[in-house]
XYZ file of C-alpha atoms in Angstrom:
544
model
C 81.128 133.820 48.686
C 78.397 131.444 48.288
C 80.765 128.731 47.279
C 82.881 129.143 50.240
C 79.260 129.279 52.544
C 78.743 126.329 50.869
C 82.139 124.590 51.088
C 82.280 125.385 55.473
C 78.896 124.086 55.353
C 79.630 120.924 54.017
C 82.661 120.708 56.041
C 81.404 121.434 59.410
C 77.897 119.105 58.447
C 80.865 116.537 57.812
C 83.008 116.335 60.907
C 79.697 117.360 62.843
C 78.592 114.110 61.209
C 81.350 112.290 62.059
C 82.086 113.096 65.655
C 78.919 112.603 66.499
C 79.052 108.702 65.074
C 82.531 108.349 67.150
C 81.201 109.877 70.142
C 77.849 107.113 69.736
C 80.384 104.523 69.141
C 82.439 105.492 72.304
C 79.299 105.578 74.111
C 77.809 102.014 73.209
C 81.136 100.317 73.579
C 81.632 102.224 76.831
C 78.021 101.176 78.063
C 78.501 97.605 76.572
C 81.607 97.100 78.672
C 80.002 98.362 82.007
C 77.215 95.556 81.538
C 79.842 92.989 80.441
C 82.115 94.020 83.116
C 78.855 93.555 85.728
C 77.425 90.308 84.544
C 81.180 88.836 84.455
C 81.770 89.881 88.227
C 78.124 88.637 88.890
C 78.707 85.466 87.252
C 82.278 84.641 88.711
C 80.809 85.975 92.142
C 77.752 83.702 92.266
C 80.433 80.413 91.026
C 82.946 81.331 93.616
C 80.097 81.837 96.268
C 78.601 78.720 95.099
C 82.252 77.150 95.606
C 82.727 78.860 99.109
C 79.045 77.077 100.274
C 80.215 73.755 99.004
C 83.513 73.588 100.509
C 82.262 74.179 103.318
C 78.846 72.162 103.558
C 80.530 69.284 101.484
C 80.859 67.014 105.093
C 76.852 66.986 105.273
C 76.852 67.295 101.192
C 74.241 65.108 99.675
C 74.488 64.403 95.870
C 71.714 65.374 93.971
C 69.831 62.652 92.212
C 67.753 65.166 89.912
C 71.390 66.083 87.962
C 71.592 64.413 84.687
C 75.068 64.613 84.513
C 77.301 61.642 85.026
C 80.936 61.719 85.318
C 82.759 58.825 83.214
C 84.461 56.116 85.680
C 87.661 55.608 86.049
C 88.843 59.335 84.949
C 90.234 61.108 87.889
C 88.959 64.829 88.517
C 90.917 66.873 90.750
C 88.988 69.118 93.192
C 87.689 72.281 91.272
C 85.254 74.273 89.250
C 84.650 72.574 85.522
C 82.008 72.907 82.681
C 80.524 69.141 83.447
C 77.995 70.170 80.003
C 79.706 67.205 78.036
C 78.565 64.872 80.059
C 75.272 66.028 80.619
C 72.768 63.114 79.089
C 70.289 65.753 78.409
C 73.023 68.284 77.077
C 72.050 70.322 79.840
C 74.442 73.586 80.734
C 75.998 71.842 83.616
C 78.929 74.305 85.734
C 79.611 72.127 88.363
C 81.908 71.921 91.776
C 83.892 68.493 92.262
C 85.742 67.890 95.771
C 87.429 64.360 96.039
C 85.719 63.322 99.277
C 87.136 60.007 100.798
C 88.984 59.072 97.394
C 85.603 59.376 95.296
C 84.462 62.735 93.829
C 81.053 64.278 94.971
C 79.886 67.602 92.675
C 77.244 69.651 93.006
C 75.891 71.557 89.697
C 75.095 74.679 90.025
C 71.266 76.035 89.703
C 71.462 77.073 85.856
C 68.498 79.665 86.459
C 70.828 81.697 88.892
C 73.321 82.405 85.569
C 70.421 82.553 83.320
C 68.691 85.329 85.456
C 71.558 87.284 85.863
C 72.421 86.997 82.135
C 68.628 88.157 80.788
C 68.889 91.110 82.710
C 68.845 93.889 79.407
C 68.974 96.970 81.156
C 70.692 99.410 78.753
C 70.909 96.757 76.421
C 68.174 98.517 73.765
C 65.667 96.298 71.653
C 68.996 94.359 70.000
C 71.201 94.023 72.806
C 72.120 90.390 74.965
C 74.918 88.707 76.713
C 75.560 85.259 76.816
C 78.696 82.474 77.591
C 79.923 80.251 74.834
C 82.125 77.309 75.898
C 85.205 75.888 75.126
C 83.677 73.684 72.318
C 82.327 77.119 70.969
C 78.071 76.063 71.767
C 76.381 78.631 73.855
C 75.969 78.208 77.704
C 73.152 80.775 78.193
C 69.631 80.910 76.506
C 69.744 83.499 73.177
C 67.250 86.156 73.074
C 67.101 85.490 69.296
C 66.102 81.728 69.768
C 64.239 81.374 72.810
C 62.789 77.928 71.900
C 66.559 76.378 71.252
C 68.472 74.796 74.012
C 71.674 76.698 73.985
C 74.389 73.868 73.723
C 73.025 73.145 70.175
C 73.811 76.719 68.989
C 77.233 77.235 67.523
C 78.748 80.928 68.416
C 82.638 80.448 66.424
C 83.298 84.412 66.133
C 85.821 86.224 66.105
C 84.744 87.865 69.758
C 84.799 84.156 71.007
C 88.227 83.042 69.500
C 89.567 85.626 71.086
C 87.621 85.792 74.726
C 88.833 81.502 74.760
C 92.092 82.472 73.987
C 92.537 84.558 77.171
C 91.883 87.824 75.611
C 89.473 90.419 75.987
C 88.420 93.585 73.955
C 85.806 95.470 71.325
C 85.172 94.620 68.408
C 82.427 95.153 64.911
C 81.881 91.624 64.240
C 79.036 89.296 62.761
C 77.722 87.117 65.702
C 76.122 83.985 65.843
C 73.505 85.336 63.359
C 75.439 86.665 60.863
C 74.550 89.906 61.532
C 77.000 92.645 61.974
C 77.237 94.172 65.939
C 78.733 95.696 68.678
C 80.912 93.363 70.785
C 82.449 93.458 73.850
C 84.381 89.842 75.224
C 85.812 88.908 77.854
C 87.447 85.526 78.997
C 86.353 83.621 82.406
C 88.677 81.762 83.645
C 87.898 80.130 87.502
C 90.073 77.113 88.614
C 88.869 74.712 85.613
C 86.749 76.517 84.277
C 87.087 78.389 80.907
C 84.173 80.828 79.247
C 83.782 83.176 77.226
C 81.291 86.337 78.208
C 80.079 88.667 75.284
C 77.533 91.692 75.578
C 76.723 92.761 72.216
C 73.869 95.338 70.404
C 72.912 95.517 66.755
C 75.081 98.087 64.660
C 71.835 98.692 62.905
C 69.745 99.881 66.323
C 73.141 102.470 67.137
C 73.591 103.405 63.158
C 69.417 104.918 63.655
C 70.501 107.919 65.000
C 72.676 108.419 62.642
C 70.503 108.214 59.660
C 68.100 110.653 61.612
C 70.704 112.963 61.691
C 72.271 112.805 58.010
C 68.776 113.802 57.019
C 68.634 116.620 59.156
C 72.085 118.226 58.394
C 71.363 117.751 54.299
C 68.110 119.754 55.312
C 70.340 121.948 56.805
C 72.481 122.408 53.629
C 69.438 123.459 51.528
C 68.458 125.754 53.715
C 72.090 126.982 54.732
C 72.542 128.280 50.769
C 69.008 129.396 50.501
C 69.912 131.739 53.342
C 73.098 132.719 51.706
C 72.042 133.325 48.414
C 69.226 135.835 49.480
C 71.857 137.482 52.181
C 74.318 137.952 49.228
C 72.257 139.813 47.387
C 71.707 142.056 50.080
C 75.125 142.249 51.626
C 76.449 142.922 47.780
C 75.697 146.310 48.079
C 76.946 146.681 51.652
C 80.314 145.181 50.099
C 80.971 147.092 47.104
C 79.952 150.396 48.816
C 83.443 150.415 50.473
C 85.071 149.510 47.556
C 83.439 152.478 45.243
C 84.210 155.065 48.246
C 88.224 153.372 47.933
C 87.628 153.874 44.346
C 86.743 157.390 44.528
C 89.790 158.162 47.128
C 92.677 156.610 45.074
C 91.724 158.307 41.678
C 91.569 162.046 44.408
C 95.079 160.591 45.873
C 96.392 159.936 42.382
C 95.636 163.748 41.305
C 97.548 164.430 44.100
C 95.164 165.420 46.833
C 96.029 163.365 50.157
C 93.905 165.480 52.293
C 91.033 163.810 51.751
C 91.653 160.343 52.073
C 89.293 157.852 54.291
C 90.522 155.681 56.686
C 89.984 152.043 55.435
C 89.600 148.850 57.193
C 93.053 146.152 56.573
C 92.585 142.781 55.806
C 94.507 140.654 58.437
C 95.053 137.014 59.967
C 93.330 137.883 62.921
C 91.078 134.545 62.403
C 93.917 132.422 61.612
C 96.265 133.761 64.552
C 92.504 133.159 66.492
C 93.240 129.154 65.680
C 96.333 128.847 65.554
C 96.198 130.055 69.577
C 93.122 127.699 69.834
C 94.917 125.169 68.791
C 98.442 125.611 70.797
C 95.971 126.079 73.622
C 94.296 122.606 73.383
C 97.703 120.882 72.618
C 98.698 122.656 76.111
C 95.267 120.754 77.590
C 96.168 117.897 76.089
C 99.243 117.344 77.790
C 98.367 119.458 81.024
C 95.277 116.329 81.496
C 97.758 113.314 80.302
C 100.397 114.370 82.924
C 97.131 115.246 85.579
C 96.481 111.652 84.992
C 99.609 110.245 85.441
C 100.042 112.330 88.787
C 96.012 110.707 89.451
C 97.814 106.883 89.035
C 100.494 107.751 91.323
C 103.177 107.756 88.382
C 105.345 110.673 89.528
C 108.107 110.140 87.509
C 106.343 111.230 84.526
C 107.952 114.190 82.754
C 106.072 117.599 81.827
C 107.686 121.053 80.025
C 105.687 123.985 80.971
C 104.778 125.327 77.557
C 106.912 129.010 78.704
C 107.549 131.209 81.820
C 103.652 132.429 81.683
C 102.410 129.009 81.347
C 100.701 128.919 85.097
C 98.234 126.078 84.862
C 102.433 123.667 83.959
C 103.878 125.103 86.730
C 101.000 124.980 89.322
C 100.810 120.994 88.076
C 104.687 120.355 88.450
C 104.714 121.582 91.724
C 101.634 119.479 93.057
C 103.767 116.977 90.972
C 106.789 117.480 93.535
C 104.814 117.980 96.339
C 103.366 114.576 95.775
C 106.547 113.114 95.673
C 107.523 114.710 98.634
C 103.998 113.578 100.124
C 105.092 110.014 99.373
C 108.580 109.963 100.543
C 107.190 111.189 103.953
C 104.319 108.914 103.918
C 107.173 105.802 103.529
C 109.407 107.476 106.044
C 106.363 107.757 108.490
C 105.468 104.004 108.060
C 109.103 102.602 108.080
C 109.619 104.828 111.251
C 106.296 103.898 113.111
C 107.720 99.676 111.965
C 111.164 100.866 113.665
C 109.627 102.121 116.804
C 107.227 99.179 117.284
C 110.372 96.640 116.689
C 112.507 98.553 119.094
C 109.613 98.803 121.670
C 109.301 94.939 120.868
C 112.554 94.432 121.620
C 113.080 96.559 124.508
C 110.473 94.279 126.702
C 112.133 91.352 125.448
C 115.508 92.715 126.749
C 113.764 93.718 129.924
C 111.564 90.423 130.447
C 115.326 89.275 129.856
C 117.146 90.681 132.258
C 114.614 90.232 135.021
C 114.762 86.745 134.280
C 118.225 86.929 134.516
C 118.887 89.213 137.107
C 115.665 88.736 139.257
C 114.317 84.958 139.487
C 118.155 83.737 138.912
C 119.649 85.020 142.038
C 116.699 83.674 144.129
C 116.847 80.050 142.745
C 120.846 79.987 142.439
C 120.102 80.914 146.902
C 117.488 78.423 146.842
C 120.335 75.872 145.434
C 122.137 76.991 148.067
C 120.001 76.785 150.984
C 119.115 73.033 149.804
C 122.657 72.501 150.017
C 122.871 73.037 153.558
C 119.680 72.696 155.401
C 118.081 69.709 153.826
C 119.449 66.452 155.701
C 117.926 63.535 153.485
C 120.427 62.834 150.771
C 117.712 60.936 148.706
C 115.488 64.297 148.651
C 118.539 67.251 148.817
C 119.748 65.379 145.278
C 116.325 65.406 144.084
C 115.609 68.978 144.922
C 118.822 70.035 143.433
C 118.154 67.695 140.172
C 114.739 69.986 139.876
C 116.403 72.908 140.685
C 119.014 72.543 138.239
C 116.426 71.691 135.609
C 114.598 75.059 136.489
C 117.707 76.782 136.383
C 118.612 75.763 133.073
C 115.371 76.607 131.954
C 114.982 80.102 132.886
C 119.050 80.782 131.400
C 116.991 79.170 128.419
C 114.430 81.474 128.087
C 116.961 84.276 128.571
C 118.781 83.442 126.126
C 115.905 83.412 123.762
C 114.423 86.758 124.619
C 117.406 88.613 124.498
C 121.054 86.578 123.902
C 123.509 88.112 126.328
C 126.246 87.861 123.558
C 125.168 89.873 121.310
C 126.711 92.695 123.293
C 129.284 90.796 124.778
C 130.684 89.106 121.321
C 128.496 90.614 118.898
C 126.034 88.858 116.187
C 127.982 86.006 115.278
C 128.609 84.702 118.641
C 124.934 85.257 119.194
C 123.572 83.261 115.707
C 126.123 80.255 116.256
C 124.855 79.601 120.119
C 121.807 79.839 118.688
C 122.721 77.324 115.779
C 124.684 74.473 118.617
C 121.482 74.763 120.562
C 119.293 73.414 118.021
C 121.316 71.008 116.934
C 120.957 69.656 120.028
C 117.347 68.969 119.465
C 117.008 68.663 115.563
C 118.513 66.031 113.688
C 119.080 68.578 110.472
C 122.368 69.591 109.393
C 123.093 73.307 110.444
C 126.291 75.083 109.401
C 127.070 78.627 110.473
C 129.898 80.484 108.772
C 130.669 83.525 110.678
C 133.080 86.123 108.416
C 132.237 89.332 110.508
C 134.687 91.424 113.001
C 133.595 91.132 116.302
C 136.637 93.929 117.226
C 136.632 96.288 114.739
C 132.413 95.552 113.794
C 130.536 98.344 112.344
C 127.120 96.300 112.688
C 125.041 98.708 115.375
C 123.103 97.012 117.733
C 119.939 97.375 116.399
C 121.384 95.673 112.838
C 122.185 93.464 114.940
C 119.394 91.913 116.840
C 117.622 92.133 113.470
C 120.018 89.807 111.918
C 119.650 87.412 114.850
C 115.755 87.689 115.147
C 115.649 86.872 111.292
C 118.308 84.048 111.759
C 116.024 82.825 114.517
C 112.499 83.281 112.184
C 114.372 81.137 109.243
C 115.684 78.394 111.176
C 112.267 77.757 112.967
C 110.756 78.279 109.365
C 112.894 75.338 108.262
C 112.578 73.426 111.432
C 108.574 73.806 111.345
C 107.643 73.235 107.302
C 110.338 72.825 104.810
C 111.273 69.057 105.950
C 114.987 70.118 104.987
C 118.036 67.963 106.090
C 120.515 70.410 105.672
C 120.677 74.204 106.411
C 123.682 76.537 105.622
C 124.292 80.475 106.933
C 126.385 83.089 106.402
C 127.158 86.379 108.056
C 129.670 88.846 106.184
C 130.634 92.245 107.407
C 132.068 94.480 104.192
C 133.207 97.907 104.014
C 129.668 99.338 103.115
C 127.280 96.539 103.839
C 126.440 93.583 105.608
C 125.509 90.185 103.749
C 123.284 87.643 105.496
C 122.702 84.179 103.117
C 120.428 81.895 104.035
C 120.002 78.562 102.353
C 118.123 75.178 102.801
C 117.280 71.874 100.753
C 113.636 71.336 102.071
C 110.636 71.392 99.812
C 109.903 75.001 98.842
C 107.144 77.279 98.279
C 105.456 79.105 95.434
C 106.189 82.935 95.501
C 103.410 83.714 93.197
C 100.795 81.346 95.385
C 102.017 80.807 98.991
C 100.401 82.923 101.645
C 103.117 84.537 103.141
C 102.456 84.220 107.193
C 104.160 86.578 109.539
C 107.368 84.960 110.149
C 108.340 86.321 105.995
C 105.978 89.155 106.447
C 108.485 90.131 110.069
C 111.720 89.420 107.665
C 110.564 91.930 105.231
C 109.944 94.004 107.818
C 113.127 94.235 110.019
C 114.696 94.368 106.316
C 112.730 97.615 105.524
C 113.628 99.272 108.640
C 117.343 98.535 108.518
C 116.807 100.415 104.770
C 118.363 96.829 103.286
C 116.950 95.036 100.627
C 116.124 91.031 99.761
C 116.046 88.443 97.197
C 113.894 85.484 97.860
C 114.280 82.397 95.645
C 112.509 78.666 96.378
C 111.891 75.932 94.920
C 112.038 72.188 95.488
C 115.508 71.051 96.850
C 116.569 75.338 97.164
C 115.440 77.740 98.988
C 117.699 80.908 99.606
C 117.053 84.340 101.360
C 119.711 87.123 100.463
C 119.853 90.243 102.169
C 121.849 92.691 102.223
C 121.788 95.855 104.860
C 123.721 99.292 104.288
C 126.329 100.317 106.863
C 126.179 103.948 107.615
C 129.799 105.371 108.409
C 128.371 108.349 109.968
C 125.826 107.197 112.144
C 128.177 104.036 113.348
């Protein structure tokens, strides 16, 4: 018995032991990454506010004479954030801002005690703990707590933390620093424009491992005294534990003469403890995976699976259906929004048509009289064919803006009709190259009329798109009406734009739009020389 006091001692002291030194691990390297994580965002805030400033002060900019840094002539720097510390004279840490102004650059260094203030800060940090930046030629940028008196670009930091921070990583790590002596270590890369650092927050394993040491005295303490206790209780539970036994003695030898009156009811031994765990255990493996799929649900990643654990498993069910209601949540939530985008498009469109038809039907009729009335009552020839020149002019103008607000074809011929008018009137002012390849069914069309002024208002966006910024010279579309779905291709050979940098301005932002609403998808594909806009929109037999 003492043995096996002994033994769960040990154990539990053990695991005790280490849990506790995992937990104190998880805690440093959580708290080390919350002050890395702040100084980084402080540090790329303050360059990219400095950046901000200078852009826009650089007009009334004047250079600094007090900088020691001087760029090399004749090497061209494009306009940008760099680490200008190379050619610092005094070896200076130099982060500095270069615009070319008037073919010359002018750069502005930023005030090294504004990093350096924000990078002493040790709050949390312990008696052990700093964060610095180490360059690309692996020599500190920031002052070390541990050398005060050096300047920093003479100390060498080549770790393994700073390999892998330049390298475009970031992560934890137990690794010797700069020192040689063995720490905590949290990195982090920072990468702005031309600029490339590396940020590290790091503590002494020594100053976290104290605790520790504290408390491996205490629990061997505890281990002495733990058997003392059970030695003494032993000896006084002996008797306690043999009594039973004797008494079970006495009743088998009465039961083996044959007397089963008087027999004692005894306690079984049973696996009530182990049956205790083994629940314990199914029950924190049902945890486990009820807070992983609560998670999941938490990032919005409904497709995740979960299996209740049975048909009493409440806590599974509850979650799946919060799971579905979610989803249902979400598919009303897009329905709402594409909806409200419908109704605002339609509304937009409505006033167009209306503006349209007054336009038309209102101001037309009056000048078409006023031609007439010219026509008749003005005697001068010279000023009746000058009225009527002007007249004509405004005349044509007005069918103009019609025309643009709402074509009359579209219900008269359909889309096609609508997109190629379109197309022959700007050739008539654009020297580009437009070709319009119409392969719907203007008789037997399924295309509703909402599909279709959607497919002429994005015709329309794209060619003024072109017209305004690609500087293309040739421009091809095509319409086609399928069983199931329309296809509207777009193509032009201007200069392109950068998906993953362009700021998208409304005119893509109102494609995507009247794409979404019409349920259709699109492929967007540019570069220099090709530029192409697919989309495709469903045709819905039942509705048409």
């Amino acid at each position: 018995m003492n043995s096996l006091i002994f033994l769960v001692v040990l154990v539990l002291s053990i695991t005790f032991y280490h849990q506790f030194s995992k937990v104190l691990d998880d805690r440093i390297l959580l708290q080390l990454n919350s002050i890395k994580t702040l100084k980084k965002v402080q540090i790329e805030k303050l360059i990219n506010d400095e950046w901000l400033l200078f852009n826009n002060e650089v007009e009334s900019y004047i250079p600094n004479d007090t900088s020691d840094v001087v760029l090399p002539k004749g090497m061209h720097f494009k306009s940008g954030i760099y680490d200008l510390t190379s050619y610092s004279t005094s070896g200076k840490t130099s982060i500095g801002l270069i615009l070319n102004k008037d073919g010359s650059p002018v750069f502005k260094i930023i005030d090294y005690n504004k990093i350096k203030s924000i990078l002493l800060e040790r709050t949390g940090m312990g008696n052990t703990g700093e964060s610095y930046l180490v360059g690309e030629d692996f020599y500190m940028r920031s002052p070390s707590r541990f050398y005060p008196d050096k300047r920093p670009t003479t100390i060498k930091v080549e770790t393994k933390g700073v390999i892998n921070a330049l390298s475009g990583n970031e992560g934890r790590a137990i690794i010797q620093d700069y020192r040689g002596v063995d720490v905590y270590s949290l990195f982090s890369p920072i990468e702005i424009s031309n600029l490339h650092l590396a940020i590290l927050s790091e503590i002494d394993t020594s100053e976290v491992n104290a605790p520790l040491k504290k408390l491996k005295v205490r629990l061997t303490g505890l281990i002495v005294i733990t058997m003392l206790i059970a030695v003494i209780l032993s000896l006084f539970l002996t008797k306690i534990i043999t009594r039973p036994i004797i008494n079970m003695q006495k009743s088998l030898k009465i039961m083996a003469a044959g007397d089963y009156n008087k027999t004692n009811t005894f306690s079984k031994n049973s696996n009530e403890i182990k049956e205790m765990f083994d629940a314990l255990d199914n029950l924190k493996k049902s945890l486990q995976g009820a807070v992983k799929f609560s998670n999941e649900m938490g990032e919005m990643n409904l497709n995740s699976e979960y299996v209740p654990k049975g048909d009493n498993d409440l806590l599974g069910k509850s979650l799946l259906k919060m799971r579905d209601k979610l989803i249902e949540f979400r598919n009303n939530e897009n329905k709402n929004r594409i909806n409200t985008k419908r109704l605002l498009v339609d509304g937009l469109e409505n006033e167009r048509q209306r503006l349209s038809r007054e336009l038309h039907d209102g101001i037309g009729p009056l000048l078409t009289s006023l031609k007439f009335y010219i026509e008749n009552r003005i005697e001068s020839k010279k000023k009746r064919t000058e009225m009527k020149q002007l007249l004509d002019t405004t005349i044509t103008e007005i069918r103009s803006m019609s025309n643009a607000l709402m074509p009359s074809t579209i219900d008269d011929f359909g889309v096609g009709a609508a997109l190629s008018n379109f197309v022959d009137s700007v050739k008539q002012f654009s020297d580009i190259d437009i070709e319009f390849e119409d392969l719907t069914s203007p008789e037997q069309s399924k295309i509703t009329k909402n599909q279709a002024i959607n497919i002429f208002r994005i015709g329309q966006e794209l060619i003024n798109n072109s017209l305004k910024h690609a500087q293309a010279k040739h421009i091809r579309l095509t319409l086609s009406e399928f069983e199931n779905f329309i296809s509207f291709f777009y193509f032009d050979d201007g200069i392109g734009f950068d998906l993953n940098t362009v700021k998208l301005g409304s005119g893509i932002i109102n494609i995507k739009e009247r794409v979404e609403i019409c349920n259709g998808e699109i492929d967007i594909n540019s570069k220099a020389g090709r530029t192409t806009f697919e989309i495709e929109l469903p045709i819905n037999h039942d509705t048409n």
